[in-house]
Amino acid sequence: MNDPLGPLCSIGELARRTGLTVKAIRFYSDRGLVPPTGRSPAGYRLYGADALARLDLVRTLRELGVGLPDIRKVVARELSLSEVAAAHADALAVQIRTLRLRHAVLTAVARRDSSPEEMDLMHRLARLSEDERRRLIDDFLDTVFTGSAGSGAFVGIRRSFTPELPDNPEPEQIAAWVELAELSQDGEFRAVVRRLVEQLAAEQEGARDGGPRPGLVPTVRELVGPVLAAGIEPGDGAAAPVVEALLAHDVHVLTRLEAVNDPRRERYTELLAVINGWPAPERVAPVLDWAVEALRVREPVGGVPGAPDVPSRP
């Protein structure tokens, strides 16, 4: 028998040195990945020093998920290791993306207690290609920006409404994309955003006629922020000057604020920030809620906020 420390060793000695089982080495040997160098007088396989290196390579590639056919080509030098590594890295990237999509969908289903139908919709939305995602969002934006897209200002606004999922998104970005895509298909939400765009277009038209005019949400934030921070309730007398200032900005301010204050609009901007990697937007719901309630409290019988109350007849 050859000295186990010599140039040839038995399959048992090879197993001891590599940590692989005799069965595994025999399996690789039978498939030509680690062929024996010779045989002992008793007919047992004997392996040379290169068998150690080959087995290390085979084990590493198998742990990385490379299939036996490709491993055989590598050890036979029909393919370079870099070519195989590149091909399998690409394949792994696809698998990782698929797992991320599955994780995002399952997480969303668990969090929202979704029905089977909703789960199926989320799964299909998550698996859309880049072109399919773009067509879906373009359909949404075309609907809400129809008639305004030609304006330079609205080109920028439309762009700010556009989600751009990165090539290698994080799980939370995928989950945000699924929710945003689902939201964009909501007919009621489309109508809300459409009204907001129309109101903004009318506001800009008025600004051209009468000079620069601050936007509604910045105005509300500026007026309501201090009184909200001071703990003034919408029904307090101290709220009256704020209501008057809001009405001075726009007599139809209550109608506009009710549209702006739709929680789906703020949720869309939050999801958009996650998908695009933008900073989280400042929440405006608290100031909008306060303003809407204050305007409703002071809405008289005639339905026009801020008009003098009509005393009832005895």
PDB file of C-alpha atoms in Angstrom:
ATOM      1  CA  MET A   1       0.000   0.000   0.000  1.00  0.00           C
ATOM      2  CA  ASN A   2       1.332   3.467  -0.809  1.00  0.00           C
ATOM      3  CA  ASP A   3       2.432   5.755   1.995  1.00  0.00           C
ATOM      4  CA  PRO A   4      -0.556   8.083   2.630  1.00  0.00           C
ATOM      5  CA  LEU A   5       1.878  10.993   2.738  1.00  0.00           C
ATOM      6  CA  GLY A   6       3.397  10.028  -0.603  1.00  0.00           C
ATOM      7  CA  PRO A   7       2.350  11.092  -4.088  1.00  0.00           C
ATOM      8  CA  LEU A   8      -0.705   8.803  -4.165  1.00  0.00           C
ATOM      9  CA  CYS A   9      -3.357   8.225  -1.523  1.00  0.00           C
ATOM     10  CA  SER A  10      -6.433   6.085  -1.084  1.00  0.00           C
ATOM     11  CA  ILE A  11      -9.971   7.387  -1.196  1.00  0.00           C
ATOM     12  CA  GLY A  12     -10.184   7.031   2.590  1.00  0.00           C
ATOM     13  CA  GLU A  13      -7.078   9.157   3.116  1.00  0.00           C
ATOM     14  CA  LEU A  14      -8.437  11.712   0.633  1.00  0.00           C
ATOM     15  CA  ALA A  15     -11.676  11.840   2.606  1.00  0.00           C
ATOM     16  CA  ARG A  16      -9.742  12.447   5.827  1.00  0.00           C
ATOM     17  CA  ARG A  17      -7.726  15.264   4.294  1.00  0.00           C
ATOM     18  CA  THR A  18     -10.656  17.037   2.627  1.00  0.00           C
ATOM     19  CA  GLY A  19     -13.400  16.422   5.191  1.00  0.00           C
ATOM     20  CA  LEU A  20     -15.637  14.971   2.471  1.00  0.00           C
ATOM     21  CA  THR A  21     -17.238  11.571   2.819  1.00  0.00           C
ATOM     22  CA  VAL A  22     -15.927   8.590   0.906  1.00  0.00           C
ATOM     23  CA  LYS A  23     -19.349   8.373  -0.762  1.00  0.00           C
ATOM     24  CA  ALA A  24     -19.122  11.987  -1.991  1.00  0.00           C
ATOM     25  CA  ILE A  25     -15.604  11.523  -3.364  1.00  0.00           C
ATOM     26  CA  ARG A  26     -16.637   8.325  -5.117  1.00  0.00           C
ATOM     27  CA  PHE A  27     -19.644  10.175  -6.590  1.00  0.00           C
ATOM     28  CA  TYR A  28     -17.423  12.954  -7.984  1.00  0.00           C
ATOM     29  CA  SER A  29     -14.890  10.427  -9.184  1.00  0.00           C
ATOM     30  CA  ASP A  30     -17.516   8.373 -11.031  1.00  0.00           C
ATOM     31  CA  ARG A  31     -18.604  11.529 -12.865  1.00  0.00           C
ATOM     32  CA  GLY A  32     -15.117  12.346 -14.011  1.00  0.00           C
ATOM     33  CA  LEU A  33     -14.632  15.398 -11.811  1.00  0.00           C
ATOM     34  CA  VAL A  34     -11.825  13.842  -9.763  1.00  0.00           C
ATOM     35  CA  PRO A  35     -10.587  10.795 -11.684  1.00  0.00           C
ATOM     36  CA  PRO A  36      -8.210   8.406  -9.904  1.00  0.00           C
ATOM     37  CA  THR A  37      -4.581   8.481 -10.916  1.00  0.00           C
ATOM     38  CA  GLY A  38      -4.262   4.716 -10.634  1.00  0.00           C
ATOM     39  CA  ARG A  39      -5.220   1.584  -8.715  1.00  0.00           C
ATOM     40  CA  SER A  40      -3.676  -0.324  -5.864  1.00  0.00           C
ATOM     41  CA  PRO A  41      -2.708  -4.017  -6.370  1.00  0.00           C
ATOM     42  CA  ALA A  42      -6.024  -4.837  -4.727  1.00  0.00           C
ATOM     43  CA  GLY A  43      -7.906  -2.659  -7.213  1.00  0.00           C
ATOM     44  CA  TYR A  44      -8.637   0.308  -4.927  1.00  0.00           C
ATOM     45  CA  ARG A  45      -8.573   3.797  -6.381  1.00  0.00           C
ATOM     46  CA  LEU A  46      -5.529   5.949  -5.761  1.00  0.00           C
ATOM     47  CA  TYR A  47      -5.420   9.717  -6.151  1.00  0.00           C
ATOM     48  CA  GLY A  48      -2.620  12.153  -6.819  1.00  0.00           C
ATOM     49  CA  ALA A  49      -1.895  15.489  -5.149  1.00  0.00           C
ATOM     50  CA  ASP A  50      -4.019  17.390  -7.697  1.00  0.00           C
ATOM     51  CA  ALA A  51      -7.095  15.533  -6.381  1.00  0.00           C
ATOM     52  CA  LEU A  52      -7.021  17.678  -3.241  1.00  0.00           C
ATOM     53  CA  ALA A  53      -7.124  20.894  -5.265  1.00  0.00           C
ATOM     54  CA  ARG A  54      -9.847  19.546  -7.536  1.00  0.00           C
ATOM     55  CA  LEU A  55     -12.028  18.480  -4.624  1.00  0.00           C
ATOM     56  CA  ASP A  56     -11.623  21.870  -2.957  1.00  0.00           C
ATOM     57  CA  LEU A  57     -12.714  23.530  -6.188  1.00  0.00           C
ATOM     58  CA  VAL A  58     -15.638  21.138  -6.685  1.00  0.00           C
ATOM     59  CA  ARG A  59     -16.841  21.603  -3.120  1.00  0.00           C
ATOM     60  CA  THR A  60     -16.630  25.415  -3.348  1.00  0.00           C
ATOM     61  CA  LEU A  61     -18.496  25.544  -6.649  1.00  0.00           C
ATOM     62  CA  ARG A  62     -21.173  23.176  -5.367  1.00  0.00           C
ATOM     63  CA  GLU A  63     -21.654  25.325  -2.251  1.00  0.00           C
ATOM     64  CA  LEU A  64     -22.103  28.303  -4.569  1.00  0.00           C
ATOM     65  CA  GLY A  65     -24.794  26.438  -6.469  1.00  0.00           C
ATOM     66  CA  VAL A  66     -22.867  25.627  -9.654  1.00  0.00           C
ATOM     67  CA  GLY A  67     -24.168  22.509 -11.380  1.00  0.00           C
ATOM     68  CA  LEU A  68     -22.114  19.422 -12.122  1.00  0.00           C
ATOM     69  CA  PRO A  69     -22.084  19.908 -15.919  1.00  0.00           C
ATOM     70  CA  ASP A  70     -20.452  23.334 -15.554  1.00  0.00           C
ATOM     71  CA  ILE A  71     -18.037  22.053 -12.910  1.00  0.00           C
ATOM     72  CA  ARG A  72     -16.997  19.274 -15.247  1.00  0.00           C
ATOM     73  CA  LYS A  73     -16.239  21.851 -17.972  1.00  0.00           C
ATOM     74  CA  VAL A  74     -14.181  23.919 -15.549  1.00  0.00           C
ATOM     75  CA  VAL A  75     -12.016  21.041 -14.346  1.00  0.00           C
ATOM     76  CA  ALA A  76     -11.639  19.878 -17.962  1.00  0.00           C
ATOM     77  CA  ARG A  77     -10.647  23.455 -18.890  1.00  0.00           C
ATOM     78  CA  GLU A  78     -13.429  23.687 -21.457  1.00  0.00           C
ATOM     79  CA  LEU A  79     -14.644  26.793 -19.614  1.00  0.00           C
ATOM     80  CA  SER A  80     -12.669  29.254 -17.553  1.00  0.00           C
ATOM     81  CA  LEU A  81     -13.545  29.690 -13.923  1.00  0.00           C
ATOM     82  CA  SER A  82     -14.288  33.378 -14.512  1.00  0.00           C
ATOM     83  CA  GLU A  83     -16.803  32.526 -17.254  1.00  0.00           C
ATOM     84  CA  VAL A  84     -18.633  30.084 -15.020  1.00  0.00           C
ATOM     85  CA  ALA A  85     -18.523  32.496 -12.068  1.00  0.00           C
ATOM     86  CA  ALA A  86     -19.964  35.317 -14.170  1.00  0.00           C
ATOM     87  CA  ALA A  87     -22.782  33.159 -15.522  1.00  0.00           C
ATOM     88  CA  HIS A  88     -23.739  31.889 -12.086  1.00  0.00           C
ATOM     89  CA  ALA A  89     -23.471  35.334 -10.539  1.00  0.00           C
ATOM     90  CA  ASP A  90     -26.060  36.511 -13.073  1.00  0.00           C
ATOM     91  CA  ALA A  91     -28.261  33.539 -12.297  1.00  0.00           C
ATOM     92  CA  LEU A  92     -27.969  34.187  -8.575  1.00  0.00           C
ATOM     93  CA  ALA A  93     -28.933  37.827  -9.092  1.00  0.00           C
ATOM     94  CA  VAL A  94     -32.166  36.673 -10.734  1.00  0.00           C
ATOM     95  CA  GLN A  95     -32.819  34.236  -7.887  1.00  0.00           C
ATOM     96  CA  ILE A  96     -32.147  36.919  -5.280  1.00  0.00           C
ATOM     97  CA  ARG A  97     -34.550  39.311  -6.988  1.00  0.00           C
ATOM     98  CA  THR A  98     -37.185  36.571  -7.144  1.00  0.00           C
ATOM     99  CA  LEU A  99     -36.759  35.821  -3.446  1.00  0.00           C
ATOM    100  CA  ARG A 100     -36.997  39.513  -2.601  1.00  0.00           C
ATOM    101  CA  LEU A 101     -40.218  39.781  -4.579  1.00  0.00           C
ATOM    102  CA  ARG A 102     -41.670  36.759  -2.805  1.00  0.00           C
ATOM    103  CA  HIS A 103     -40.592  38.122   0.572  1.00  0.00           C
ATOM    104  CA  ALA A 104     -42.175  41.507  -0.155  1.00  0.00           C
ATOM    105  CA  VAL A 105     -45.460  39.986  -1.285  1.00  0.00           C
ATOM    106  CA  LEU A 106     -45.679  37.588   1.657  1.00  0.00           C
ATOM    107  CA  THR A 107     -44.818  40.364   4.115  1.00  0.00           C
ATOM    108  CA  ALA A 108     -47.498  42.600   2.633  1.00  0.00           C
ATOM    109  CA  VAL A 109     -50.054  39.783   2.720  1.00  0.00           C
ATOM    110  CA  ALA A 110     -49.270  39.063   6.372  1.00  0.00           C
ATOM    111  CA  ARG A 111     -49.387  42.733   7.350  1.00  0.00           C
ATOM    112  CA  ARG A 112     -52.613  43.535   5.518  1.00  0.00           C
ATOM    113  CA  ASP A 113     -54.424  40.257   6.103  1.00  0.00           C
ATOM    114  CA  SER A 114     -55.031  40.117   2.356  1.00  0.00           C
ATOM    115  CA  SER A 115     -57.532  37.909   0.582  1.00  0.00           C
ATOM    116  CA  PRO A 116     -56.308  35.314  -1.966  1.00  0.00           C
ATOM    117  CA  GLU A 117     -57.419  37.666  -4.760  1.00  0.00           C
ATOM    118  CA  GLU A 118     -55.411  40.568  -3.324  1.00  0.00           C
ATOM    119  CA  MET A 119     -52.379  38.339  -2.861  1.00  0.00           C
ATOM    120  CA  ASP A 120     -52.581  37.259  -6.498  1.00  0.00           C
ATOM    121  CA  LEU A 121     -52.771  40.900  -7.611  1.00  0.00           C
ATOM    122  CA  MET A 122     -49.774  41.882  -5.478  1.00  0.00           C
ATOM    123  CA  HIS A 123     -47.777  38.941  -6.817  1.00  0.00           C
ATOM    124  CA  ARG A 124     -48.493  39.904 -10.411  1.00  0.00           C
ATOM    125  CA  LEU A 125     -47.621  43.566  -9.748  1.00  0.00           C
ATOM    126  CA  ALA A 126     -44.330  42.570  -8.117  1.00  0.00           C
ATOM    127  CA  ARG A 127     -43.306  40.425 -11.104  1.00  0.00           C
ATOM    128  CA  LEU A 128     -43.840  43.099 -13.755  1.00  0.00           C
ATOM    129  CA  SER A 129     -40.877  43.867 -15.988  1.00  0.00           C
ATOM    130  CA  GLU A 130     -39.396  47.369 -16.120  1.00  0.00           C
ATOM    131  CA  ASP A 131     -41.289  48.139 -19.347  1.00  0.00           C
ATOM    132  CA  GLU A 132     -44.536  46.816 -17.869  1.00  0.00           C
ATOM    133  CA  ARG A 133     -44.051  48.900 -14.726  1.00  0.00           C
ATOM    134  CA  ARG A 134     -43.453  52.005 -16.798  1.00  0.00           C
ATOM    135  CA  ARG A 135     -46.560  51.404 -18.916  1.00  0.00           C
ATOM    136  CA  LEU A 136     -48.667  50.912 -15.793  1.00  0.00           C
ATOM    137  CA  ILE A 137     -47.464  54.182 -14.227  1.00  0.00           C
ATOM    138  CA  ASP A 138     -47.668  56.068 -17.532  1.00  0.00           C
ATOM    139  CA  ASP A 139     -51.306  55.029 -17.819  1.00  0.00           C
ATOM    140  CA  PHE A 140     -51.969  56.426 -14.323  1.00  0.00           C
ATOM    141  CA  LEU A 141     -50.108  59.683 -14.993  1.00  0.00           C
ATOM    142  CA  ASP A 142     -51.675  60.126 -18.441  1.00  0.00           C
ATOM    143  CA  THR A 143     -55.089  59.880 -16.801  1.00  0.00           C
ATOM    144  CA  VAL A 144     -54.453  62.449 -14.086  1.00  0.00           C
ATOM    145  CA  PHE A 145     -52.337  64.881 -16.123  1.00  0.00           C
ATOM    146  CA  THR A 146     -54.374  64.901 -19.348  1.00  0.00           C
ATOM    147  CA  GLY A 147     -54.515  68.446 -20.692  1.00  0.00           C
ATOM    148  CA  SER A 148     -51.683  69.637 -18.471  1.00  0.00           C
ATOM    149  CA  ALA A 149     -48.737  67.589 -19.696  1.00  0.00           C
ATOM    150  CA  GLY A 150     -47.705  70.237 -22.221  1.00  0.00           C
ATOM    151  CA  SER A 151     -47.072  72.846 -19.544  1.00  0.00           C
ATOM    152  CA  GLY A 152     -43.439  73.135 -18.509  1.00  0.00           C
ATOM    153  CA  ALA A 153     -44.398  73.295 -14.837  1.00  0.00           C
ATOM    154  CA  PHE A 154     -46.510  70.162 -15.083  1.00  0.00           C
ATOM    155  CA  VAL A 155     -43.746  68.230 -16.814  1.00  0.00           C
ATOM    156  CA  GLY A 156     -41.712  68.654 -13.641  1.00  0.00           C
ATOM    157  CA  ILE A 157     -44.677  67.811 -11.402  1.00  0.00           C
ATOM    158  CA  ARG A 158     -45.400  64.686 -13.415  1.00  0.00           C
ATOM    159  CA  ARG A 159     -41.782  63.641 -13.099  1.00  0.00           C
ATOM    160  CA  SER A 160     -42.003  64.108  -9.333  1.00  0.00           C
ATOM    161  CA  PHE A 161     -44.959  61.689  -9.324  1.00  0.00           C
ATOM    162  CA  THR A 162     -43.007  58.978 -11.182  1.00  0.00           C
ATOM    163  CA  PRO A 163     -41.584  55.980  -9.271  1.00  0.00           C
ATOM    164  CA  GLU A 164     -38.205  54.649 -10.434  1.00  0.00           C
ATOM    165  CA  LEU A 165     -37.539  51.229  -8.920  1.00  0.00           C
ATOM    166  CA  PRO A 166     -33.743  50.645  -8.911  1.00  0.00           C
ATOM    167  CA  ASP A 167     -32.131  47.648 -10.592  1.00  0.00           C
ATOM    168  CA  ASN A 168     -31.380  46.006  -7.245  1.00  0.00           C
ATOM    169  CA  PRO A 169     -34.170  47.192  -4.987  1.00  0.00           C
ATOM    170  CA  GLU A 170     -34.311  46.614  -1.265  1.00  0.00           C
ATOM    171  CA  PRO A 171     -37.239  44.542   0.065  1.00  0.00           C
ATOM    172  CA  GLU A 172     -38.959  47.659   1.422  1.00  0.00           C
ATOM    173  CA  GLN A 173     -38.706  49.313  -2.013  1.00  0.00           C
ATOM    174  CA  ILE A 174     -40.359  46.309  -3.633  1.00  0.00           C
ATOM    175  CA  ALA A 175     -43.110  46.317  -1.020  1.00  0.00           C
ATOM    176  CA  ALA A 176     -43.607  50.057  -1.571  1.00  0.00           C
ATOM    177  CA  TRP A 177     -43.766  49.532  -5.351  1.00  0.00           C
ATOM    178  CA  VAL A 178     -46.442  46.851  -5.009  1.00  0.00           C
ATOM    179  CA  GLU A 179     -48.570  49.099  -2.788  1.00  0.00           C
ATOM    180  CA  LEU A 180     -48.078  52.153  -5.014  1.00  0.00           C
ATOM    181  CA  ALA A 181     -48.909  50.202  -8.175  1.00  0.00           C
ATOM    182  CA  GLU A 182     -52.065  48.891  -6.530  1.00  0.00           C
ATOM    183  CA  LEU A 183     -52.979  52.412  -5.396  1.00  0.00           C
ATOM    184  CA  SER A 184     -52.446  53.829  -8.882  1.00  0.00           C
ATOM    185  CA  GLN A 185     -55.131  51.476 -10.195  1.00  0.00           C
ATOM    186  CA  ASP A 186     -57.719  52.797  -7.706  1.00  0.00           C
ATOM    187  CA  GLY A 187     -60.298  54.711  -9.752  1.00  0.00           C
ATOM    188  CA  GLU A 188     -61.312  56.918  -6.829  1.00  0.00           C
ATOM    189  CA  PHE A 189     -57.703  57.827  -6.121  1.00  0.00           C
ATOM    190  CA  ARG A 190     -57.156  58.695  -9.777  1.00  0.00           C
ATOM    191  CA  ALA A 191     -60.156  61.026  -9.611  1.00  0.00           C
ATOM    192  CA  VAL A 192     -58.763  62.675  -6.467  1.00  0.00           C
ATOM    193  CA  VAL A 193     -55.361  63.312  -8.048  1.00  0.00           C
ATOM    194  CA  ARG A 194     -57.032  64.491 -11.253  1.00  0.00           C
ATOM    195  CA  ARG A 195     -59.009  67.103  -9.292  1.00  0.00           C
ATOM    196  CA  LEU A 196     -55.842  68.237  -7.529  1.00  0.00           C
ATOM    197  CA  VAL A 197     -54.053  68.691 -10.852  1.00  0.00           C
ATOM    198  CA  GLU A 198     -57.005  70.634 -12.274  1.00  0.00           C
ATOM    199  CA  GLN A 199     -57.095  72.867  -9.188  1.00  0.00           C
ATOM    200  CA  LEU A 200     -53.358  73.452  -9.445  1.00  0.00           C
ATOM    201  CA  ALA A 201     -53.721  74.310 -13.124  1.00  0.00           C
ATOM    202  CA  ALA A 202     -56.479  76.806 -12.286  1.00  0.00           C
ATOM    203  CA  GLU A 203     -54.314  78.265  -9.517  1.00  0.00           C
ATOM    204  CA  GLN A 204     -51.395  78.726 -11.892  1.00  0.00           C
ATOM    205  CA  GLU A 205     -53.685  80.322 -14.463  1.00  0.00           C
ATOM    206  CA  GLY A 206     -54.906  82.742 -11.797  1.00  0.00           C
ATOM    207  CA  ALA A 207     -51.337  83.462 -10.798  1.00  0.00           C
ATOM    208  CA  ARG A 208     -50.526  84.459 -14.378  1.00  0.00           C
ATOM    209  CA  ASP A 209     -53.478  86.857 -14.356  1.00  0.00           C
ATOM    210  CA  GLY A 210     -52.891  88.342 -10.906  1.00  0.00           C
ATOM    211  CA  GLY A 211     -49.217  87.800 -10.167  1.00  0.00           C
ATOM    212  CA  PRO A 212     -47.359  85.184  -8.087  1.00  0.00           C
ATOM    213  CA  ARG A 213     -49.415  83.327  -5.524  1.00  0.00           C
ATOM    214  CA  PRO A 214     -48.229  80.860  -2.892  1.00  0.00           C
ATOM    215  CA  GLY A 215     -49.445  77.266  -3.129  1.00  0.00           C
ATOM    216  CA  LEU A 216     -52.269  76.008  -0.939  1.00  0.00           C
ATOM    217  CA  VAL A 217     -50.384  73.431   1.140  1.00  0.00           C
ATOM    218  CA  PRO A 218     -47.445  75.768   1.980  1.00  0.00           C
ATOM    219  CA  THR A 219     -49.979  78.441   2.948  1.00  0.00           C
ATOM    220  CA  VAL A 220     -51.863  76.039   5.219  1.00  0.00           C
ATOM    221  CA  ARG A 221     -48.616  74.833   6.789  1.00  0.00           C
ATOM    222  CA  GLU A 222     -47.512  78.404   7.462  1.00  0.00           C
ATOM    223  CA  LEU A 223     -50.853  79.527   8.920  1.00  0.00           C
ATOM    224  CA  VAL A 224     -51.889  76.422  10.838  1.00  0.00           C
ATOM    225  CA  GLY A 225     -48.510  75.198  12.085  1.00  0.00           C
ATOM    226  CA  PRO A 226     -48.149  77.792  14.878  1.00  0.00           C
ATOM    227  CA  VAL A 227     -51.722  77.456  16.206  1.00  0.00           C
ATOM    228  CA  LEU A 228     -51.527  73.676  16.073  1.00  0.00           C
ATOM    229  CA  ALA A 229     -48.261  73.742  18.001  1.00  0.00           C
ATOM    230  CA  ALA A 230     -49.877  76.094  20.521  1.00  0.00           C
ATOM    231  CA  GLY A 231     -52.653  73.581  21.172  1.00  0.00           C
ATOM    232  CA  ILE A 232     -55.451  75.765  19.829  1.00  0.00           C
ATOM    233  CA  GLU A 233     -58.478  73.659  18.888  1.00  0.00           C
ATOM    234  CA  PRO A 234     -60.193  74.198  15.513  1.00  0.00           C
ATOM    235  CA  GLY A 235     -63.392  75.334  17.290  1.00  0.00           C
ATOM    236  CA  ASP A 236     -61.688  77.896  19.540  1.00  0.00           C
ATOM    237  CA  GLY A 237     -62.250  81.577  18.976  1.00  0.00           C
ATOM    238  CA  ALA A 238     -58.502  82.003  18.562  1.00  0.00           C
ATOM    239  CA  ALA A 239     -58.759  79.936  15.369  1.00  0.00           C
ATOM    240  CA  ALA A 240     -60.946  82.524  13.617  1.00  0.00           C
ATOM    241  CA  PRO A 241     -58.069  84.656  12.240  1.00  0.00           C
ATOM    242  CA  VAL A 242     -56.519  81.565  10.658  1.00  0.00           C
ATOM    243  CA  VAL A 243     -59.825  80.624   9.023  1.00  0.00           C
ATOM    244  CA  GLU A 244     -60.205  84.165   7.677  1.00  0.00           C
ATOM    245  CA  ALA A 245     -56.687  84.051   6.257  1.00  0.00           C
ATOM    246  CA  LEU A 246     -57.394  80.709   4.576  1.00  0.00           C
ATOM    247  CA  LEU A 247     -60.580  82.074   3.037  1.00  0.00           C
ATOM    248  CA  ALA A 248     -58.703  85.142   1.868  1.00  0.00           C
ATOM    249  CA  HIS A 249     -56.355  82.811   0.032  1.00  0.00           C
ATOM    250  CA  ASP A 250     -59.212  80.981  -1.715  1.00  0.00           C
ATOM    251  CA  VAL A 251     -62.952  81.154  -1.087  1.00  0.00           C
ATOM    252  CA  HIS A 252     -63.192  77.502  -2.140  1.00  0.00           C
ATOM    253  CA  VAL A 253     -60.415  76.467   0.204  1.00  0.00           C
ATOM    254  CA  LEU A 254     -62.500  73.863   2.075  1.00  0.00           C
ATOM    255  CA  THR A 255     -63.309  71.934  -1.098  1.00  0.00           C
ATOM    256  CA  ARG A 256     -59.687  72.014  -2.168  1.00  0.00           C
ATOM    257  CA  LEU A 257     -58.378  70.980   1.227  1.00  0.00           C
ATOM    258  CA  GLU A 258     -60.764  68.036   1.405  1.00  0.00           C
ATOM    259  CA  ALA A 259     -59.274  66.776  -1.847  1.00  0.00           C
ATOM    260  CA  VAL A 260     -55.681  67.451  -0.809  1.00  0.00           C
ATOM    261  CA  ASN A 261     -56.288  65.816   2.565  1.00  0.00           C
ATOM    262  CA  ASP A 262     -57.212  62.437   1.107  1.00  0.00           C
ATOM    263  CA  PRO A 263     -54.934  60.019   3.028  1.00  0.00           C
ATOM    264  CA  ARG A 264     -54.187  58.140  -0.186  1.00  0.00           C
ATOM    265  CA  ARG A 265     -52.424  61.206  -1.603  1.00  0.00           C
ATOM    266  CA  GLU A 266     -50.025  61.416   1.329  1.00  0.00           C
ATOM    267  CA  ARG A 267     -49.515  57.658   1.254  1.00  0.00           C
ATOM    268  CA  TYR A 268     -48.571  57.890  -2.440  1.00  0.00           C
ATOM    269  CA  THR A 269     -45.881  60.481  -1.655  1.00  0.00           C
ATOM    270  CA  GLU A 270     -44.549  58.341   1.196  1.00  0.00           C
ATOM    271  CA  LEU A 271     -44.312  55.262  -1.034  1.00  0.00           C
ATOM    272  CA  LEU A 272     -42.750  57.326  -3.811  1.00  0.00           C
ATOM    273  CA  ALA A 273     -39.998  58.478  -1.454  1.00  0.00           C
ATOM    274  CA  VAL A 274     -39.228  54.887  -0.423  1.00  0.00           C
ATOM    275  CA  ILE A 275     -39.088  53.631  -4.014  1.00  0.00           C
ATOM    276  CA  ASN A 276     -36.962  56.512  -5.308  1.00  0.00           C
ATOM    277  CA  GLY A 277     -34.688  56.650  -2.278  1.00  0.00           C
ATOM    278  CA  TRP A 278     -35.779  60.188  -1.401  1.00  0.00           C
ATOM    279  CA  PRO A 279     -35.952  61.601   2.139  1.00  0.00           C
ATOM    280  CA  ALA A 280     -39.262  60.873   3.848  1.00  0.00           C
ATOM    281  CA  PRO A 281     -41.705  63.720   3.075  1.00  0.00           C
ATOM    282  CA  GLU A 282     -42.898  65.965   5.865  1.00  0.00           C
ATOM    283  CA  ARG A 283     -46.338  64.889   7.027  1.00  0.00           C
ATOM    284  CA  VAL A 284     -48.965  67.524   6.292  1.00  0.00           C
ATOM    285  CA  ALA A 285     -52.018  65.562   7.446  1.00  0.00           C
ATOM    286  CA  PRO A 286     -52.078  67.154  10.947  1.00  0.00           C
ATOM    287  CA  VAL A 287     -52.238  70.746   9.628  1.00  0.00           C
ATOM    288  CA  LEU A 288     -54.677  69.767   6.884  1.00  0.00           C
ATOM    289  CA  ASP A 289     -56.929  67.956   9.366  1.00  0.00           C
ATOM    290  CA  TRP A 290     -56.941  71.012  11.627  1.00  0.00           C
ATOM    291  CA  ALA A 291     -57.717  73.383   8.750  1.00  0.00           C
ATOM    292  CA  VAL A 292     -60.542  71.238   7.386  1.00  0.00           C
ATOM    293  CA  GLU A 293     -62.133  70.869  10.803  1.00  0.00           C
ATOM    294  CA  ALA A 294     -61.799  74.591  11.544  1.00  0.00           C
ATOM    295  CA  LEU A 295     -63.421  75.503   8.221  1.00  0.00           C
ATOM    296  CA  ARG A 296     -66.245  73.013   8.773  1.00  0.00           C
ATOM    297  CA  VAL A 297     -66.880  74.318  12.305  1.00  0.00           C
ATOM    298  CA  ARG A 298     -67.356  77.801  10.907  1.00  0.00           C
ATOM    299  CA  GLU A 299     -69.386  76.731   7.895  1.00  0.00           C
ATOM    300  CA  PRO A 300     -72.772  78.494   8.275  1.00  0.00           C
ATOM    301  CA  VAL A 301     -76.201  77.331   7.235  1.00  0.00           C
ATOM    302  CA  GLY A 302     -75.716  78.773   3.753  1.00  0.00           C
ATOM    303  CA  GLY A 303     -72.679  76.557   3.182  1.00  0.00           C
ATOM    304  CA  VAL A 304     -70.104  79.302   2.536  1.00  0.00           C
ATOM    305  CA  PRO A 305     -67.352  79.266   5.177  1.00  0.00           C
ATOM    306  CA  GLY A 306     -66.625  82.639   6.715  1.00  0.00           C
ATOM    307  CA  ALA A 307     -69.945  84.263   5.808  1.00  0.00           C
ATOM    308  CA  PRO A 308     -71.826  85.937   8.668  1.00  0.00           C
ATOM    309  CA  ASP A 309     -74.228  83.728  10.553  1.00  0.00           C
ATOM    310  CA  VAL A 310     -77.898  84.348   9.894  1.00  0.00           C
ATOM    311  CA  PRO A 311     -79.816  84.548  13.147  1.00  0.00           C
ATOM    312  CA  SER A 312     -82.780  82.247  13.380  1.00  0.00           C
ATOM    313  CA  ARG A 313     -86.280  83.797  13.465  1.00  0.00           C
ATOM    314  CA  PRO A 314     -88.163  83.598  16.735  1.00  0.00           C
TER     315      PRO A 314
END
